[in-house]
């Protein structure tokens, strides 16, 4: 078998040994269950590993990743993760973390046809359309791309708040904050976009559910 593949399993053994050296009860404790305070919705991009970039050990982050960190309200996988995180695990924070240089967001700015994924990218194109005036006015392409990444994250934060799952939690008085972050693959730093929502009041009225 090729070296890269074998190395993965060797690395795993080394990692287990390291963890046990630091704490002999590490896995014993994790096996008892999880109570992560955070749900992470991030991009599938290999350069943005959720736990690693925020220094979070196993057990601390519940993770959902897809292309361009999208919150699509008919996506059963995302909804199931969200429902479990909010209603069973009772996470206190949901973070949508996008990243500069996102291939999905970049493709959405073009007319490129990739394949089946075009249909996923369409959701990102919708975000462009919502903010077309602002984006079209940015002449520098790199700056327009960066801004599009930020606006896409902000849109997904609002899309989370529009779900019945989040609105019901708020209605019950559950302490739940939805945040938007952008990670810079070029320097490793995270920027908090400061678009945190903790109730449905900043949603357009049509999205507020009568609960
Ligand atoms: Co990406």
mmCIF file with all atom_site columns, C-alpha atoms and ligand atoms in Angstrom:
data_model
loop_
_atom_site.group_PDB
_atom_site.id
_atom_site.type_symbol
_atom_site.label_atom_id
_atom_site.label_alt_id
_atom_site.label_comp_id
_atom_site.label_asym_id
_atom_site.label_entity_id
_atom_site.label_seq_id
_atom_site.pdbx_PDB_ins_code
_atom_site.Cartn_x
_atom_site.Cartn_y
_atom_site.Cartn_z
_atom_site.occupancy
_atom_site.B_iso_or_equiv
_atom_site.pdbx_formal_charge
_atom_site.auth_seq_id
_atom_site.auth_comp_id
_atom_site.auth_asym_id
_atom_site.auth_atom_id
_atom_site.pdbx_PDB_model_num
ATOM   1   C  CA  . UNK A 1 1   ? 0.000   0.000  0.000   1.00 0.00 ? 1   UNK A CA  1
ATOM   2   C  CA  . UNK A 1 2   ? 1.209   3.484  -0.718  1.00 0.00 ? 2   UNK A CA  1
ATOM   3   C  CA  . UNK A 1 3   ? 3.173   5.303  1.941   1.00 0.00 ? 3   UNK A CA  1
ATOM   4   C  CA  . UNK A 1 4   ? 0.740   8.169  2.433   1.00 0.00 ? 4   UNK A CA  1
ATOM   5   C  CA  . UNK A 1 5   ? -2.088  5.794  3.264   1.00 0.00 ? 5   UNK A CA  1
ATOM   6   C  CA  . UNK A 1 6   ? -0.051  3.641  5.668   1.00 0.00 ? 6   UNK A CA  1
ATOM   7   C  CA  . UNK A 1 7   ? 1.303   6.725  7.360   1.00 0.00 ? 7   UNK A CA  1
ATOM   8   C  CA  . UNK A 1 8   ? -2.217  7.712  8.414   1.00 0.00 ? 8   UNK A CA  1
ATOM   9   C  CA  . UNK A 1 9   ? -2.676  4.603  10.519  1.00 0.00 ? 9   UNK A CA  1
ATOM   10  C  CA  . UNK A 1 10  ? 0.819   4.893  11.964  1.00 0.00 ? 10  UNK A CA  1
ATOM   11  C  CA  . UNK A 1 11  ? 0.119   8.525  12.859  1.00 0.00 ? 11  UNK A CA  1
ATOM   12  C  CA  . UNK A 1 12  ? -3.042  7.457  14.629  1.00 0.00 ? 12  UNK A CA  1
ATOM   13  C  CA  . UNK A 1 13  ? -1.138  5.023  16.838  1.00 0.00 ? 13  UNK A CA  1
ATOM   14  C  CA  . UNK A 1 14  ? 1.405   7.718  17.668  1.00 0.00 ? 14  UNK A CA  1
ATOM   15  C  CA  . UNK A 1 15  ? -1.357  10.190 18.477  1.00 0.00 ? 15  UNK A CA  1
ATOM   16  C  CA  . UNK A 1 16  ? -3.058  7.714  20.835  1.00 0.00 ? 16  UNK A CA  1
ATOM   17  C  CA  . UNK A 1 17  ? 0.245   7.134  22.635  1.00 0.00 ? 17  UNK A CA  1
ATOM   18  C  CA  . UNK A 1 18  ? 0.803   10.893 22.979  1.00 0.00 ? 18  UNK A CA  1
ATOM   19  C  CA  . UNK A 1 19  ? -2.659  11.497 24.392  1.00 0.00 ? 19  UNK A CA  1
ATOM   20  C  CA  . UNK A 1 20  ? -2.282  8.670  26.901  1.00 0.00 ? 20  UNK A CA  1
ATOM   21  C  CA  . UNK A 1 21  ? 1.087   9.983  27.965  1.00 0.00 ? 21  UNK A CA  1
ATOM   22  C  CA  . UNK A 1 22  ? -0.481  13.354 28.777  1.00 0.00 ? 22  UNK A CA  1
ATOM   23  C  CA  . UNK A 1 23  ? -3.583  11.850 30.380  1.00 0.00 ? 23  UNK A CA  1
ATOM   24  C  CA  . UNK A 1 24  ? -3.987  8.104  30.958  1.00 0.00 ? 24  UNK A CA  1
ATOM   25  C  CA  . UNK A 1 25  ? -7.778  8.575  31.265  1.00 0.00 ? 25  UNK A CA  1
ATOM   26  C  CA  . UNK A 1 26  ? -8.175  10.671 28.084  1.00 0.00 ? 26  UNK A CA  1
ATOM   27  C  CA  . UNK A 1 27  ? -10.178 8.156  26.041  1.00 0.00 ? 27  UNK A CA  1
ATOM   28  C  CA  . UNK A 1 28  ? -11.914 6.662  29.072  1.00 0.00 ? 28  UNK A CA  1
ATOM   29  C  CA  . UNK A 1 29  ? -13.412 10.105 29.798  1.00 0.00 ? 29  UNK A CA  1
ATOM   30  C  CA  . UNK A 1 30  ? -14.391 10.743 26.153  1.00 0.00 ? 30  UNK A CA  1
ATOM   31  C  CA  . UNK A 1 31  ? -16.093 7.361  25.955  1.00 0.00 ? 31  UNK A CA  1
ATOM   32  C  CA  . UNK A 1 32  ? -18.553 8.485  28.652  1.00 0.00 ? 32  UNK A CA  1
ATOM   33  C  CA  . UNK A 1 33  ? -20.208 10.932 26.266  1.00 0.00 ? 33  UNK A CA  1
ATOM   34  C  CA  . UNK A 1 34  ? -20.021 14.398 24.781  1.00 0.00 ? 34  UNK A CA  1
ATOM   35  C  CA  . UNK A 1 35  ? -21.246 17.797 25.835  1.00 0.00 ? 35  UNK A CA  1
ATOM   36  C  CA  . UNK A 1 36  ? -19.653 20.220 23.396  1.00 0.00 ? 36  UNK A CA  1
ATOM   37  C  CA  . UNK A 1 37  ? -20.527 23.902 23.952  1.00 0.00 ? 37  UNK A CA  1
ATOM   38  C  CA  . UNK A 1 38  ? -20.079 24.711 20.282  1.00 0.00 ? 38  UNK A CA  1
ATOM   39  C  CA  . UNK A 1 39  ? -21.476 23.795 16.880  1.00 0.00 ? 39  UNK A CA  1
ATOM   40  C  CA  . UNK A 1 40  ? -19.126 24.656 14.020  1.00 0.00 ? 40  UNK A CA  1
ATOM   41  C  CA  . UNK A 1 41  ? -20.441 25.046 10.497  1.00 0.00 ? 41  UNK A CA  1
ATOM   42  C  CA  . UNK A 1 42  ? -17.454 25.369 8.225   1.00 0.00 ? 42  UNK A CA  1
ATOM   43  C  CA  . UNK A 1 43  ? -16.151 24.782 4.731   1.00 0.00 ? 43  UNK A CA  1
ATOM   44  C  CA  . UNK A 1 44  ? -15.007 21.339 3.612   1.00 0.00 ? 44  UNK A CA  1
ATOM   45  C  CA  . UNK A 1 45  ? -11.706 22.938 2.513   1.00 0.00 ? 45  UNK A CA  1
ATOM   46  C  CA  . UNK A 1 46  ? -8.736  20.896 3.756   1.00 0.00 ? 46  UNK A CA  1
ATOM   47  C  CA  . UNK A 1 47  ? -6.968  24.026 4.982   1.00 0.00 ? 47  UNK A CA  1
ATOM   48  C  CA  . UNK A 1 48  ? -9.637  24.873 7.547   1.00 0.00 ? 48  UNK A CA  1
ATOM   49  C  CA  . UNK A 1 49  ? -9.709  22.048 10.116  1.00 0.00 ? 49  UNK A CA  1
ATOM   50  C  CA  . UNK A 1 50  ? -12.221 23.138 12.761  1.00 0.00 ? 50  UNK A CA  1
ATOM   51  C  CA  . UNK A 1 51  ? -10.645 21.846 15.974  1.00 0.00 ? 51  UNK A CA  1
ATOM   52  C  CA  . UNK A 1 52  ? -7.075  22.583 15.065  1.00 0.00 ? 52  UNK A CA  1
ATOM   53  C  CA  . UNK A 1 53  ? -7.382  26.294 14.257  1.00 0.00 ? 53  UNK A CA  1
ATOM   54  C  CA  . UNK A 1 54  ? -9.157  27.079 17.536  1.00 0.00 ? 54  UNK A CA  1
ATOM   55  C  CA  . UNK A 1 55  ? -7.077  24.719 19.657  1.00 0.00 ? 55  UNK A CA  1
ATOM   56  C  CA  . UNK A 1 56  ? -10.097 22.668 20.680  1.00 0.00 ? 56  UNK A CA  1
ATOM   57  C  CA  . UNK A 1 57  ? -9.564  19.118 21.971  1.00 0.00 ? 57  UNK A CA  1
ATOM   58  C  CA  . UNK A 1 58  ? -11.866 16.197 21.070  1.00 0.00 ? 58  UNK A CA  1
ATOM   59  C  CA  . UNK A 1 59  ? -15.216 16.614 22.808  1.00 0.00 ? 59  UNK A CA  1
ATOM   60  C  CA  . UNK A 1 60  ? -15.405 20.389 22.481  1.00 0.00 ? 60  UNK A CA  1
ATOM   61  C  CA  . UNK A 1 61  ? -16.740 21.022 18.974  1.00 0.00 ? 61  UNK A CA  1
ATOM   62  C  CA  . UNK A 1 62  ? -19.677 19.464 17.140  1.00 0.00 ? 62  UNK A CA  1
ATOM   63  C  CA  . UNK A 1 63  ? -18.867 19.885 13.463  1.00 0.00 ? 63  UNK A CA  1
ATOM   64  C  CA  . UNK A 1 64  ? -20.722 20.187 10.186  1.00 0.00 ? 64  UNK A CA  1
ATOM   65  C  CA  . UNK A 1 65  ? -18.762 21.009 7.051   1.00 0.00 ? 65  UNK A CA  1
ATOM   66  C  CA  . UNK A 1 66  ? -19.796 21.392 3.442   1.00 0.00 ? 66  UNK A CA  1
ATOM   67  C  CA  . UNK A 1 67  ? -18.691 23.352 0.414   1.00 0.00 ? 67  UNK A CA  1
ATOM   68  C  CA  . UNK A 1 68  ? -18.617 27.057 1.308   1.00 0.00 ? 68  UNK A CA  1
ATOM   69  C  CA  . UNK A 1 69  ? -20.123 26.602 4.821   1.00 0.00 ? 69  UNK A CA  1
ATOM   70  C  CA  . UNK A 1 70  ? -23.693 26.875 3.586   1.00 0.00 ? 70  UNK A CA  1
ATOM   71  C  CA  . UNK A 1 71  ? -26.881 26.748 5.653   1.00 0.00 ? 71  UNK A CA  1
ATOM   72  C  CA  . UNK A 1 72  ? -29.433 25.427 3.193   1.00 0.00 ? 72  UNK A CA  1
ATOM   73  C  CA  . UNK A 1 73  ? -32.786 25.102 4.888   1.00 0.00 ? 73  UNK A CA  1
ATOM   74  C  CA  . UNK A 1 74  ? -33.752 21.953 2.976   1.00 0.00 ? 74  UNK A CA  1
ATOM   75  C  CA  . UNK A 1 75  ? -30.436 20.198 3.654   1.00 0.00 ? 75  UNK A CA  1
ATOM   76  C  CA  . UNK A 1 76  ? -31.428 17.286 5.923   1.00 0.00 ? 76  UNK A CA  1
ATOM   77  C  CA  . UNK A 1 77  ? -27.853 16.637 6.933   1.00 0.00 ? 77  UNK A CA  1
ATOM   78  C  CA  . UNK A 1 78  ? -27.316 20.224 8.139   1.00 0.00 ? 78  UNK A CA  1
ATOM   79  C  CA  . UNK A 1 79  ? -30.764 20.352 9.790   1.00 0.00 ? 79  UNK A CA  1
ATOM   80  C  CA  . UNK A 1 80  ? -30.152 17.079 11.622  1.00 0.00 ? 80  UNK A CA  1
ATOM   81  C  CA  . UNK A 1 81  ? -26.787 18.258 12.915  1.00 0.00 ? 81  UNK A CA  1
ATOM   82  C  CA  . UNK A 1 82  ? -28.350 21.568 13.979  1.00 0.00 ? 82  UNK A CA  1
ATOM   83  C  CA  . UNK A 1 83  ? -31.308 19.891 15.667  1.00 0.00 ? 83  UNK A CA  1
ATOM   84  C  CA  . UNK A 1 84  ? -29.104 17.493 17.592  1.00 0.00 ? 84  UNK A CA  1
ATOM   85  C  CA  . UNK A 1 85  ? -26.654 20.234 18.577  1.00 0.00 ? 85  UNK A CA  1
ATOM   86  C  CA  . UNK A 1 86  ? -29.340 22.656 19.771  1.00 0.00 ? 86  UNK A CA  1
ATOM   87  C  CA  . UNK A 1 87  ? -31.977 20.343 21.211  1.00 0.00 ? 87  UNK A CA  1
ATOM   88  C  CA  . UNK A 1 88  ? -29.956 17.428 22.579  1.00 0.00 ? 88  UNK A CA  1
ATOM   89  C  CA  . UNK A 1 89  ? -26.430 18.707 23.178  1.00 0.00 ? 89  UNK A CA  1
ATOM   90  C  CA  . UNK A 1 90  ? -27.679 22.212 24.060  1.00 0.00 ? 90  UNK A CA  1
ATOM   91  C  CA  . UNK A 1 91  ? -24.704 24.003 22.558  1.00 0.00 ? 91  UNK A CA  1
ATOM   92  C  CA  . UNK A 1 92  ? -24.323 27.632 23.617  1.00 0.00 ? 92  UNK A CA  1
ATOM   93  C  CA  . UNK A 1 93  ? -22.717 28.852 20.411  1.00 0.00 ? 93  UNK A CA  1
ATOM   94  C  CA  . UNK A 1 94  ? -23.105 28.151 16.724  1.00 0.00 ? 94  UNK A CA  1
ATOM   95  C  CA  . UNK A 1 95  ? -20.288 29.513 14.594  1.00 0.00 ? 95  UNK A CA  1
ATOM   96  C  CA  . UNK A 1 96  ? -20.430 29.785 10.823  1.00 0.00 ? 96  UNK A CA  1
ATOM   97  C  CA  . UNK A 1 97  ? -16.800 29.989 9.771   1.00 0.00 ? 97  UNK A CA  1
ATOM   98  C  CA  . UNK A 1 98  ? -16.024 30.902 6.190   1.00 0.00 ? 98  UNK A CA  1
ATOM   99  C  CA  . UNK A 1 99  ? -12.563 31.504 4.804   1.00 0.00 ? 99  UNK A CA  1
ATOM   100 C  CA  . UNK A 1 100 ? -10.836 33.800 2.359   1.00 0.00 ? 100 UNK A CA  1
ATOM   101 C  CA  . UNK A 1 101 ? -9.811  31.995 -0.812  1.00 0.00 ? 101 UNK A CA  1
ATOM   102 C  CA  . UNK A 1 102 ? -12.900 29.762 -0.708  1.00 0.00 ? 102 UNK A CA  1
ATOM   103 C  CA  . UNK A 1 103 ? -13.157 27.912 -4.019  1.00 0.00 ? 103 UNK A CA  1
ATOM   104 C  CA  . UNK A 1 104 ? -16.926 27.576 -3.752  1.00 0.00 ? 104 UNK A CA  1
ATOM   105 C  CA  . UNK A 1 105 ? -17.438 31.294 -3.246  1.00 0.00 ? 105 UNK A CA  1
ATOM   106 C  CA  . UNK A 1 106 ? -14.978 32.124 -6.015  1.00 0.00 ? 106 UNK A CA  1
ATOM   107 C  CA  . UNK A 1 107 ? -16.742 29.832 -8.475  1.00 0.00 ? 107 UNK A CA  1
ATOM   108 C  CA  . UNK A 1 108 ? -20.049 31.489 -7.612  1.00 0.00 ? 108 UNK A CA  1
ATOM   109 C  CA  . UNK A 1 109 ? -18.626 34.796 -8.875  1.00 0.00 ? 109 UNK A CA  1
ATOM   110 C  CA  . UNK A 1 110 ? -18.024 33.326 -12.321 1.00 0.00 ? 110 UNK A CA  1
ATOM   111 C  CA  . UNK A 1 111 ? -20.012 31.594 -15.045 1.00 0.00 ? 111 UNK A CA  1
ATOM   112 C  CA  . UNK A 1 112 ? -17.884 28.471 -14.708 1.00 0.00 ? 112 UNK A CA  1
ATOM   113 C  CA  . UNK A 1 113 ? -19.675 25.142 -15.180 1.00 0.00 ? 113 UNK A CA  1
ATOM   114 C  CA  . UNK A 1 114 ? -18.136 22.476 -12.963 1.00 0.00 ? 114 UNK A CA  1
ATOM   115 C  CA  . UNK A 1 115 ? -20.768 19.740 -12.846 1.00 0.00 ? 115 UNK A CA  1
ATOM   116 C  CA  . UNK A 1 116 ? -23.372 18.649 -10.325 1.00 0.00 ? 116 UNK A CA  1
ATOM   117 C  CA  . UNK A 1 117 ? -21.837 21.087 -7.853  1.00 0.00 ? 117 UNK A CA  1
ATOM   118 C  CA  . UNK A 1 118 ? -23.205 23.962 -10.006 1.00 0.00 ? 118 UNK A CA  1
ATOM   119 C  CA  . UNK A 1 119 ? -26.517 23.332 -8.264  1.00 0.00 ? 119 UNK A CA  1
ATOM   120 C  CA  . UNK A 1 120 ? -24.959 23.793 -4.821  1.00 0.00 ? 120 UNK A CA  1
ATOM   121 C  CA  . UNK A 1 121 ? -23.042 26.858 -5.963  1.00 0.00 ? 121 UNK A CA  1
ATOM   122 C  CA  . UNK A 1 122 ? -26.345 28.390 -7.031  1.00 0.00 ? 122 UNK A CA  1
ATOM   123 C  CA  . UNK A 1 123 ? -27.152 29.037 -3.376  1.00 0.00 ? 123 UNK A CA  1
ATOM   124 C  CA  . UNK A 1 124 ? -23.982 31.131 -3.161  1.00 0.00 ? 124 UNK A CA  1
ATOM   125 C  CA  . UNK A 1 125 ? -24.912 32.969 -6.361  1.00 0.00 ? 125 UNK A CA  1
ATOM   126 C  CA  . UNK A 1 126 ? -28.164 33.951 -4.653  1.00 0.00 ? 126 UNK A CA  1
ATOM   127 C  CA  . UNK A 1 127 ? -26.076 35.658 -1.963  1.00 0.00 ? 127 UNK A CA  1
ATOM   128 C  CA  . UNK A 1 128 ? -24.244 37.565 -4.723  1.00 0.00 ? 128 UNK A CA  1
ATOM   129 C  CA  . UNK A 1 129 ? -27.572 38.681 -6.146  1.00 0.00 ? 129 UNK A CA  1
ATOM   130 C  CA  . UNK A 1 130 ? -28.774 39.936 -2.727  1.00 0.00 ? 130 UNK A CA  1
ATOM   131 C  CA  . UNK A 1 131 ? -25.648 42.071 -2.429  1.00 0.00 ? 131 UNK A CA  1
ATOM   132 C  CA  . UNK A 1 132 ? -25.018 42.750 -6.105  1.00 0.00 ? 132 UNK A CA  1
ATOM   133 C  CA  . UNK A 1 133 ? -24.898 46.533 -5.749  1.00 0.00 ? 133 UNK A CA  1
ATOM   134 C  CA  . UNK A 1 134 ? -22.232 46.482 -3.047  1.00 0.00 ? 134 UNK A CA  1
ATOM   135 C  CA  . UNK A 1 135 ? -20.177 43.736 -4.700  1.00 0.00 ? 135 UNK A CA  1
ATOM   136 C  CA  . UNK A 1 136 ? -20.302 45.089 -8.237  1.00 0.00 ? 136 UNK A CA  1
ATOM   137 C  CA  . UNK A 1 137 ? -19.065 48.431 -6.926  1.00 0.00 ? 137 UNK A CA  1
ATOM   138 C  CA  . UNK A 1 138 ? -15.793 46.874 -5.689  1.00 0.00 ? 138 UNK A CA  1
ATOM   139 C  CA  . UNK A 1 139 ? -13.428 47.126 -8.662  1.00 0.00 ? 139 UNK A CA  1
ATOM   140 C  CA  . UNK A 1 140 ? -10.523 45.164 -7.216  1.00 0.00 ? 140 UNK A CA  1
ATOM   141 C  CA  . UNK A 1 141 ? -11.348 41.515 -7.847  1.00 0.00 ? 141 UNK A CA  1
ATOM   142 C  CA  . UNK A 1 142 ? -9.521  40.197 -4.786  1.00 0.00 ? 142 UNK A CA  1
ATOM   143 C  CA  . UNK A 1 143 ? -11.316 42.699 -2.544  1.00 0.00 ? 143 UNK A CA  1
ATOM   144 C  CA  . UNK A 1 144 ? -14.659 41.831 -4.134  1.00 0.00 ? 144 UNK A CA  1
ATOM   145 C  CA  . UNK A 1 145 ? -13.962 38.123 -3.540  1.00 0.00 ? 145 UNK A CA  1
ATOM   146 C  CA  . UNK A 1 146 ? -13.010 38.749 0.119   1.00 0.00 ? 146 UNK A CA  1
ATOM   147 C  CA  . UNK A 1 147 ? -16.133 40.824 0.691   1.00 0.00 ? 147 UNK A CA  1
ATOM   148 C  CA  . UNK A 1 148 ? -18.276 38.142 -0.943  1.00 0.00 ? 148 UNK A CA  1
ATOM   149 C  CA  . UNK A 1 149 ? -16.819 35.570 1.488   1.00 0.00 ? 149 UNK A CA  1
ATOM   150 C  CA  . UNK A 1 150 ? -17.781 37.847 4.414   1.00 0.00 ? 150 UNK A CA  1
ATOM   151 C  CA  . UNK A 1 151 ? -21.270 38.554 3.084   1.00 0.00 ? 151 UNK A CA  1
ATOM   152 C  CA  . UNK A 1 152 ? -21.833 34.845 2.483   1.00 0.00 ? 152 UNK A CA  1
ATOM   153 C  CA  . UNK A 1 153 ? -20.999 34.060 6.126   1.00 0.00 ? 153 UNK A CA  1
ATOM   154 C  CA  . UNK A 1 154 ? -23.307 36.827 7.349   1.00 0.00 ? 154 UNK A CA  1
ATOM   155 C  CA  . UNK A 1 155 ? -26.081 35.475 5.140   1.00 0.00 ? 155 UNK A CA  1
ATOM   156 C  CA  . UNK A 1 156 ? -25.639 31.974 6.567   1.00 0.00 ? 156 UNK A CA  1
ATOM   157 C  CA  . UNK A 1 157 ? -25.780 33.343 10.121  1.00 0.00 ? 157 UNK A CA  1
ATOM   158 C  CA  . UNK A 1 158 ? -29.151 34.876 9.255   1.00 0.00 ? 158 UNK A CA  1
ATOM   159 C  CA  . UNK A 1 159 ? -30.255 31.691 7.516   1.00 0.00 ? 159 UNK A CA  1
ATOM   160 C  CA  . UNK A 1 160 ? -29.556 29.793 10.747  1.00 0.00 ? 160 UNK A CA  1
ATOM   161 C  CA  . UNK A 1 161 ? -31.666 32.293 12.659  1.00 0.00 ? 161 UNK A CA  1
ATOM   162 C  CA  . UNK A 1 162 ? -34.496 31.764 10.196  1.00 0.00 ? 162 UNK A CA  1
ATOM   163 C  CA  . UNK A 1 163 ? -34.712 28.040 10.991  1.00 0.00 ? 163 UNK A CA  1
ATOM   164 C  CA  . UNK A 1 164 ? -37.507 26.858 13.259  1.00 0.00 ? 164 UNK A CA  1
ATOM   165 C  CA  . UNK A 1 165 ? -34.845 25.021 15.294  1.00 0.00 ? 165 UNK A CA  1
ATOM   166 C  CA  . UNK A 1 166 ? -33.013 28.174 16.334  1.00 0.00 ? 166 UNK A CA  1
ATOM   167 C  CA  . UNK A 1 167 ? -36.142 30.316 16.721  1.00 0.00 ? 167 UNK A CA  1
ATOM   168 C  CA  . UNK A 1 168 ? -37.803 27.713 18.951  1.00 0.00 ? 168 UNK A CA  1
ATOM   169 C  CA  . UNK A 1 169 ? -34.693 27.544 21.131  1.00 0.00 ? 169 UNK A CA  1
ATOM   170 C  CA  . UNK A 1 170 ? -34.717 31.333 21.536  1.00 0.00 ? 170 UNK A CA  1
ATOM   171 C  CA  . UNK A 1 171 ? -38.430 31.289 22.265  1.00 0.00 ? 171 UNK A CA  1
ATOM   172 C  CA  . UNK A 1 172 ? -37.791 28.793 25.106  1.00 0.00 ? 172 UNK A CA  1
ATOM   173 C  CA  . UNK A 1 173 ? -35.188 31.166 26.503  1.00 0.00 ? 173 UNK A CA  1
ATOM   174 C  CA  . UNK A 1 174 ? -32.270 28.909 25.621  1.00 0.00 ? 174 UNK A CA  1
ATOM   175 C  CA  . UNK A 1 175 ? -28.926 30.707 25.806  1.00 0.00 ? 175 UNK A CA  1
ATOM   176 C  CA  . UNK A 1 176 ? -27.778 30.418 22.207  1.00 0.00 ? 176 UNK A CA  1
ATOM   177 C  CA  . UNK A 1 177 ? -25.556 32.721 20.183  1.00 0.00 ? 177 UNK A CA  1
ATOM   178 C  CA  . UNK A 1 178 ? -25.043 32.466 16.432  1.00 0.00 ? 178 UNK A CA  1
ATOM   179 C  CA  . UNK A 1 179 ? -21.765 33.962 15.205  1.00 0.00 ? 179 UNK A CA  1
ATOM   180 C  CA  . UNK A 1 180 ? -20.040 34.634 11.884  1.00 0.00 ? 180 UNK A CA  1
ATOM   181 C  CA  . UNK A 1 181 ? -16.278 34.250 11.451  1.00 0.00 ? 181 UNK A CA  1
ATOM   182 C  CA  . UNK A 1 182 ? -13.842 34.347 8.568   1.00 0.00 ? 182 UNK A CA  1
ATOM   183 C  CA  . UNK A 1 183 ? -10.563 32.442 8.637   1.00 0.00 ? 183 UNK A CA  1
ATOM   184 C  CA  . UNK A 1 184 ? -7.621  33.656 6.598   1.00 0.00 ? 184 UNK A CA  1
ATOM   185 C  CA  . UNK A 1 185 ? -5.766  30.705 5.097   1.00 0.00 ? 185 UNK A CA  1
ATOM   186 C  CA  . UNK A 1 186 ? -2.868  33.070 4.324   1.00 0.00 ? 186 UNK A CA  1
ATOM   187 C  CA  . UNK A 1 187 ? -2.059  33.914 7.971   1.00 0.00 ? 187 UNK A CA  1
ATOM   188 C  CA  . UNK A 1 188 ? -4.123  31.515 10.087  1.00 0.00 ? 188 UNK A CA  1
ATOM   189 C  CA  . UNK A 1 189 ? -6.031  34.279 11.834  1.00 0.00 ? 189 UNK A CA  1
ATOM   190 C  CA  . UNK A 1 190 ? -9.766  34.348 12.449  1.00 0.00 ? 190 UNK A CA  1
ATOM   191 C  CA  . UNK A 1 191 ? -11.804 37.515 12.166  1.00 0.00 ? 191 UNK A CA  1
ATOM   192 C  CA  . UNK A 1 192 ? -15.049 37.800 14.122  1.00 0.00 ? 192 UNK A CA  1
ATOM   193 C  CA  . UNK A 1 193 ? -17.445 39.558 11.718  1.00 0.00 ? 193 UNK A CA  1
ATOM   194 C  CA  . UNK A 1 194 ? -19.430 40.769 14.755  1.00 0.00 ? 194 UNK A CA  1
ATOM   195 C  CA  . UNK A 1 195 ? -22.756 39.728 13.280  1.00 0.00 ? 195 UNK A CA  1
ATOM   196 C  CA  . UNK A 1 196 ? -23.761 37.682 16.323  1.00 0.00 ? 196 UNK A CA  1
ATOM   197 C  CA  . UNK A 1 197 ? -27.484 36.991 16.716  1.00 0.00 ? 197 UNK A CA  1
ATOM   198 C  CA  . UNK A 1 198 ? -29.162 35.952 19.969  1.00 0.00 ? 198 UNK A CA  1
ATOM   199 C  CA  . UNK A 1 199 ? -32.798 36.530 19.057  1.00 0.00 ? 199 UNK A CA  1
ATOM   200 C  CA  . UNK A 1 200 ? -34.916 36.793 15.915  1.00 0.00 ? 200 UNK A CA  1
ATOM   201 C  CA  . UNK A 1 201 ? -35.465 40.551 16.159  1.00 0.00 ? 201 UNK A CA  1
ATOM   202 C  CA  . UNK A 1 202 ? -32.977 41.511 13.478  1.00 0.00 ? 202 UNK A CA  1
ATOM   203 C  CA  . UNK A 1 203 ? -34.601 39.218 10.920  1.00 0.00 ? 203 UNK A CA  1
ATOM   204 C  CA  . UNK A 1 204 ? -36.909 40.715 8.330   1.00 0.00 ? 204 UNK A CA  1
ATOM   205 C  CA  . UNK A 1 205 ? -40.378 40.426 9.772   1.00 0.00 ? 205 UNK A CA  1
ATOM   206 C  CA  . UNK A 1 206 ? -41.522 37.843 7.241   1.00 0.00 ? 206 UNK A CA  1
ATOM   207 C  CA  . UNK A 1 207 ? -39.009 35.325 8.659   1.00 0.00 ? 207 UNK A CA  1
ATOM   208 C  CA  . UNK A 1 208 ? -40.024 35.706 12.319  1.00 0.00 ? 208 UNK A CA  1
ATOM   209 C  CA  . UNK A 1 209 ? -42.033 32.705 13.405  1.00 0.00 ? 209 UNK A CA  1
ATOM   210 C  CA  . UNK A 1 210 ? -45.039 33.126 15.658  1.00 0.00 ? 210 UNK A CA  1
ATOM   211 C  CA  . UNK A 1 211 ? -44.120 30.631 18.335  1.00 0.00 ? 211 UNK A CA  1
HETATM 212 CO CO1 . LIG B 2 .   ? -14.193 26.990 1.101   1.00 0.00 ? 1   LIG B CO1 1
#
